[in-house]
PDB file of C-alpha atoms in Angstrom:
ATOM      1  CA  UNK A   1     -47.892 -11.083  -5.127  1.00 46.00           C
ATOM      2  CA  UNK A   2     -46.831 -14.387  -6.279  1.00 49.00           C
ATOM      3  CA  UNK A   3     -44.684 -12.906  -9.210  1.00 48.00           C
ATOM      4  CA  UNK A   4     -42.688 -10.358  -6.264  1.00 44.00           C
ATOM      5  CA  UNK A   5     -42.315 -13.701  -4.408  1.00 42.00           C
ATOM      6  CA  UNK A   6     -40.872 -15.787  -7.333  1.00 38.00           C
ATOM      7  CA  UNK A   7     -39.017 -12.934  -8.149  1.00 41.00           C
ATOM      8  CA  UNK A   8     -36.979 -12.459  -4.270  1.00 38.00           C
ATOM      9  CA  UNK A   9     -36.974 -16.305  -4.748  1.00 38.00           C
ATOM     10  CA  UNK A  10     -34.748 -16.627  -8.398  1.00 40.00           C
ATOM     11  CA  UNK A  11     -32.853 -13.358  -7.288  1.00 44.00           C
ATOM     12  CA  UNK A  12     -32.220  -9.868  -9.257  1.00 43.00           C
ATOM     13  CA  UNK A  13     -33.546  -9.705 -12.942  1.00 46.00           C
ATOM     14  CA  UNK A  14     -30.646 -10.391 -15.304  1.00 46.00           C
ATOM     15  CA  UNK A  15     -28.625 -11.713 -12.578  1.00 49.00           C
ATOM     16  CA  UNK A  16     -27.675 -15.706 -11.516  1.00 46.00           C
ATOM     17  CA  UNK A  17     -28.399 -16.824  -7.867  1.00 49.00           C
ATOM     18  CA  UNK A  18     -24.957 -15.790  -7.163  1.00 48.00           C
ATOM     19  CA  UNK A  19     -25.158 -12.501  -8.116  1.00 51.00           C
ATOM     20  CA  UNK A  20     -23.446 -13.523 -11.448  1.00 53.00           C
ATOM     21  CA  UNK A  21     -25.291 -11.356 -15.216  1.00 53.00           C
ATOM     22  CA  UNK A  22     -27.085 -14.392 -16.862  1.00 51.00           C
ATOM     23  CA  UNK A  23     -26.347 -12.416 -20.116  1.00 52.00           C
ATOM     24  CA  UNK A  24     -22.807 -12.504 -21.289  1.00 49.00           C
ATOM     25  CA  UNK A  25     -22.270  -9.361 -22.982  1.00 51.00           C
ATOM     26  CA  UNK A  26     -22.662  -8.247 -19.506  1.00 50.00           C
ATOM     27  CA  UNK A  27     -20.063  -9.688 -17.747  1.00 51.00           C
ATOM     28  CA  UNK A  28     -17.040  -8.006 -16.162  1.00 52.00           C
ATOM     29  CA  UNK A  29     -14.458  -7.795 -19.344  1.00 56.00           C
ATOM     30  CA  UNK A  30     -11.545  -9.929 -18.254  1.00 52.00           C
ATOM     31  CA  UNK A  31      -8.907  -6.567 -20.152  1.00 52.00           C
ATOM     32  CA  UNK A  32     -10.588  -4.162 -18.024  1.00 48.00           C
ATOM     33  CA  UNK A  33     -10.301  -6.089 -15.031  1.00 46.00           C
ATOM     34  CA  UNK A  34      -6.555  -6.459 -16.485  1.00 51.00           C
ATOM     35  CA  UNK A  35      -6.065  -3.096 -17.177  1.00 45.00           C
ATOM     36  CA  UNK A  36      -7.570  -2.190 -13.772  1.00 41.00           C
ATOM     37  CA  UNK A  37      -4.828  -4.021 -11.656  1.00 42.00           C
ATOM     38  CA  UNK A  38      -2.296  -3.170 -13.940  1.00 41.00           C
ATOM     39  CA  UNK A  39      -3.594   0.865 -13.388  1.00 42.00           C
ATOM     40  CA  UNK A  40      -3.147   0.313  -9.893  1.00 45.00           C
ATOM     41  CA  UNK A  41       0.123  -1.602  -9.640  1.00 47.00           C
ATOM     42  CA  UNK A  42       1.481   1.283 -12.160  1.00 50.00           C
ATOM     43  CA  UNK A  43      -0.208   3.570  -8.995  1.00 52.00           C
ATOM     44  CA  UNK A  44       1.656   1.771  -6.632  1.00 55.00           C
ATOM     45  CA  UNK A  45       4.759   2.042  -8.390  1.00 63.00           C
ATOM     46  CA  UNK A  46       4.508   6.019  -8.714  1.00 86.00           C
ATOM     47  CA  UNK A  47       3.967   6.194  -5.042  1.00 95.00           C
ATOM     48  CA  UNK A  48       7.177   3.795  -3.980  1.00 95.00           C
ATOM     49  CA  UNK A  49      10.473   5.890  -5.406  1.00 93.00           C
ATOM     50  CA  UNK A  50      12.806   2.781  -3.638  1.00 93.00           C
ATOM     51  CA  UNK A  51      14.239   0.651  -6.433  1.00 92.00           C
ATOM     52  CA  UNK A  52      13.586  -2.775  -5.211  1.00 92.00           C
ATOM     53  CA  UNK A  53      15.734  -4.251  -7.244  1.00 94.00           C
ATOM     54  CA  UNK A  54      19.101  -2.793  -5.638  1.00 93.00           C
ATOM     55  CA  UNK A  55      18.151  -4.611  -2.644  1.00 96.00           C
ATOM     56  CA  UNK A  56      19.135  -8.852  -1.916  1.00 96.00           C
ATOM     57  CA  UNK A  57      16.925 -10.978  -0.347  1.00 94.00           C
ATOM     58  CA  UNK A  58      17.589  -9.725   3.201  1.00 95.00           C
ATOM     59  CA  UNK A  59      16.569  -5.942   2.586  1.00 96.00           C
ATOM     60  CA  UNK A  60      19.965  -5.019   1.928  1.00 97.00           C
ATOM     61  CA  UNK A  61      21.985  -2.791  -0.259  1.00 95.00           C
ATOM     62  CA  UNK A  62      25.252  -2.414  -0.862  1.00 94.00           C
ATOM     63  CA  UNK A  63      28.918  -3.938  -2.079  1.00 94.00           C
ATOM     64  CA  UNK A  64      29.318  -7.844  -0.507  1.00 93.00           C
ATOM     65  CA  UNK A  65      31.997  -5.942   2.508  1.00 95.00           C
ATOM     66  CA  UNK A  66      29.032  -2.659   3.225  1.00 95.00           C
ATOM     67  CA  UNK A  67      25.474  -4.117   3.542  1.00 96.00           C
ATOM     68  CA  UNK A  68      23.302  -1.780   5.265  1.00 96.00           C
ATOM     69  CA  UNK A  69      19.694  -1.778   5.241  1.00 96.00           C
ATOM     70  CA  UNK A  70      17.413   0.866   3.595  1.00 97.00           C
ATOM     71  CA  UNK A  71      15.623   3.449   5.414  1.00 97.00           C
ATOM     72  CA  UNK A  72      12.147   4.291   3.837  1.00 98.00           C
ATOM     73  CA  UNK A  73      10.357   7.969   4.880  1.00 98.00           C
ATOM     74  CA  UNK A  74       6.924   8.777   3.990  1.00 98.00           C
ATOM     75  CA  UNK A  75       3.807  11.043   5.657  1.00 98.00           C
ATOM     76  CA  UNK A  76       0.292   9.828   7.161  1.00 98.00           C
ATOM     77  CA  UNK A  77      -2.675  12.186   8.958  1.00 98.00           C
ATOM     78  CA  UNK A  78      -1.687  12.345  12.225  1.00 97.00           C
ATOM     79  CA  UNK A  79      -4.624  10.019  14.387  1.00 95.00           C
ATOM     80  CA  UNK A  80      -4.152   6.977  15.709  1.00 96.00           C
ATOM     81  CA  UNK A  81      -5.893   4.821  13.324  1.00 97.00           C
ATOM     82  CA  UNK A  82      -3.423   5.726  11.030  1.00 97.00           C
ATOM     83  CA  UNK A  83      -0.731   5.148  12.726  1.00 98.00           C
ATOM     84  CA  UNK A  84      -2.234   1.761  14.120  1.00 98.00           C
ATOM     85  CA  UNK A  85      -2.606   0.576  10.381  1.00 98.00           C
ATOM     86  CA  UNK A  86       1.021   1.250   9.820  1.00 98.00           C
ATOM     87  CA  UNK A  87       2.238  -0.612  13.020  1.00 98.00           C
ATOM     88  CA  UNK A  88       0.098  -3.561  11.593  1.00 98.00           C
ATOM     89  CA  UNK A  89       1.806  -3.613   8.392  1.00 98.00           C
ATOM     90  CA  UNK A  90       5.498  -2.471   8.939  1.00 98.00           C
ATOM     91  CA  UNK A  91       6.964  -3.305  12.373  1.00 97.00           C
ATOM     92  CA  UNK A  92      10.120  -1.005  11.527  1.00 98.00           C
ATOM     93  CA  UNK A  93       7.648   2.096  11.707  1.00 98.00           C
ATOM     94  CA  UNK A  94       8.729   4.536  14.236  1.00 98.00           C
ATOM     95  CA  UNK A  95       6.434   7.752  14.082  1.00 98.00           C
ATOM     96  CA  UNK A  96       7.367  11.769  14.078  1.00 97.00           C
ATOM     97  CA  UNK A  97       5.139  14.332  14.772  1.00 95.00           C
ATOM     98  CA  UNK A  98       7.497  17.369  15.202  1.00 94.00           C
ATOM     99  CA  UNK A  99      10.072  16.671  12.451  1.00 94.00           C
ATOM    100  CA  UNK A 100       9.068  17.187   8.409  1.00 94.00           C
ATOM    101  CA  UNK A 101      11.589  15.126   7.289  1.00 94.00           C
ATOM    102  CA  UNK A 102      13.124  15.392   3.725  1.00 93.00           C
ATOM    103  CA  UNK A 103       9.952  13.934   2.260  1.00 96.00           C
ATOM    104  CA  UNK A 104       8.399  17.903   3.528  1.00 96.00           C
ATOM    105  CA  UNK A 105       5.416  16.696   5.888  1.00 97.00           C
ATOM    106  CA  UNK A 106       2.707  18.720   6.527  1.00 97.00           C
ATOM    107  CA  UNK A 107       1.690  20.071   9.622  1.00 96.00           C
ATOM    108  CA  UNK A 108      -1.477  17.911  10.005  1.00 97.00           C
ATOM    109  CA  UNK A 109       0.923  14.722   8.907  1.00 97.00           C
ATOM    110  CA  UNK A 110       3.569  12.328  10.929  1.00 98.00           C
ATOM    111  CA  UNK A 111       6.414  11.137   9.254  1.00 98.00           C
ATOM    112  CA  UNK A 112       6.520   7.630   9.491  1.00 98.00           C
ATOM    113  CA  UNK A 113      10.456   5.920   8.474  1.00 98.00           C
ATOM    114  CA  UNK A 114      10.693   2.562   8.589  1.00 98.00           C
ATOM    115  CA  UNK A 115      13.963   0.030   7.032  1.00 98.00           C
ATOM    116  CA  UNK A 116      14.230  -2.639   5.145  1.00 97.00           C
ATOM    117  CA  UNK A 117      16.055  -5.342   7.281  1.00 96.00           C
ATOM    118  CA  UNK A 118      12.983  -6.948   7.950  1.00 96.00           C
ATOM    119  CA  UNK A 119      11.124 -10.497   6.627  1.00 96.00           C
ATOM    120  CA  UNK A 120       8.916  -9.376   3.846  1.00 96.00           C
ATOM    121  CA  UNK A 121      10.192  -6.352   3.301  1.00 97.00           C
ATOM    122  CA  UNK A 122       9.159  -5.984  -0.442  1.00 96.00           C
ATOM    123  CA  UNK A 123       5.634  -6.906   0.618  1.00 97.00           C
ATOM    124  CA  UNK A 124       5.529  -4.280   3.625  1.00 97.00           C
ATOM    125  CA  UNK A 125       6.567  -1.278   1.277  1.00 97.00           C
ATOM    126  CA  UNK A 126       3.827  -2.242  -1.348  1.00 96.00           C
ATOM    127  CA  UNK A 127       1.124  -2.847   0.942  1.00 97.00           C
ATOM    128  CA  UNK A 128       1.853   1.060   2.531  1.00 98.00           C
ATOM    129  CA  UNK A 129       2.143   2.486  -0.815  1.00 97.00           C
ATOM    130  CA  UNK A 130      -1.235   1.250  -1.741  1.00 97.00           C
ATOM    131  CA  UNK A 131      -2.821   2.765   1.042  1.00 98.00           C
ATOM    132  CA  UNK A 132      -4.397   5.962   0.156  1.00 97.00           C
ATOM    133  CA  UNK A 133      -3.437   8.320   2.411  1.00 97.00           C
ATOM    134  CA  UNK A 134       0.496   7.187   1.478  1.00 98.00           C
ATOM    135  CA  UNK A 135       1.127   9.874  -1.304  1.00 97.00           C
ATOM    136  CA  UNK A 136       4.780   8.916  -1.601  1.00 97.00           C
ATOM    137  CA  UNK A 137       7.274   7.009   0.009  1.00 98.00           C
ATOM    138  CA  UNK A 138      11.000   7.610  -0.539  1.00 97.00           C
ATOM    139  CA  UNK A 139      14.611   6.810   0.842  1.00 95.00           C
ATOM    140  CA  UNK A 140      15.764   8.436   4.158  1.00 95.00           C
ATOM    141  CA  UNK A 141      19.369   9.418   3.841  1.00 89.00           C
ATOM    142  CA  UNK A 142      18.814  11.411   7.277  1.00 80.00           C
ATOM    143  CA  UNK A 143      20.547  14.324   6.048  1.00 63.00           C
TER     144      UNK A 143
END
């Protein structure tokens, strides 16, 4: 008994108090954690088809005398804590649930379209692409 005592005392085998391996070779490798959020900003970046780049500071595109802003289109599950998780992030989200859109929404999904005239804009369109339910988000030319 004293040895399962000392041992819930000092922690897991192998591992530090905090959790940490006590022998290097197994610690995390600092390239795969690389490669890991580079894999998932390169996901990110498959999922948002908006070049960020045409757009100035303000979320706008456009010659100097035409500035407009950007209207984004993607789908989500229809249900409310989906669509509550969008309204968190992107305060331009207004919701579909009869219309496809050009993006081709399922039946079970809403179209969501927000814009890009809005603080944080660049932030707001890569926190919905990494959501995983957001398969693809592209520009709404509401054709």
């Amino acid at each position: 008994m004293p040895m399962l005592s000392l041992g819930l005392l000092l922690g897991t085998l192998g591992q530090s108090l905090s959790g940490e391996p006590l022998n290097p070779l197994d610690a995390p490798d600092p390239a795969t954690a690389e490669a890991s959020a580079s894999a998932s900003a390169s996901a990110e970046n498959q999922v948002l088809g908006i070049d960020l780049s045409a757009l100035d500071a303000d979320g706008l595109i456009g010659p100097p005398d035409g500035k407009r802003a950007l209207s984004y289109e993607f789908c989500i599950p229809t249900g409310e804590l989906q669509t509550k998780e969008i309204k968190d992030i992107d305060p331009s989200a207004q919701f579909f649930t009869a219309s496809r859109g050009r993006i081709g929404c399922a039946p079970d999904q809403t179209l969501v379209i927000g814009h890009t005239h809005q603080l944080d804009f660049a932030s707001i369109l890569q926190q919905l692409a990494s959501l995983p339910y957001v398969e693809r988000i592209i520009e709404s030319h509401f054709e």
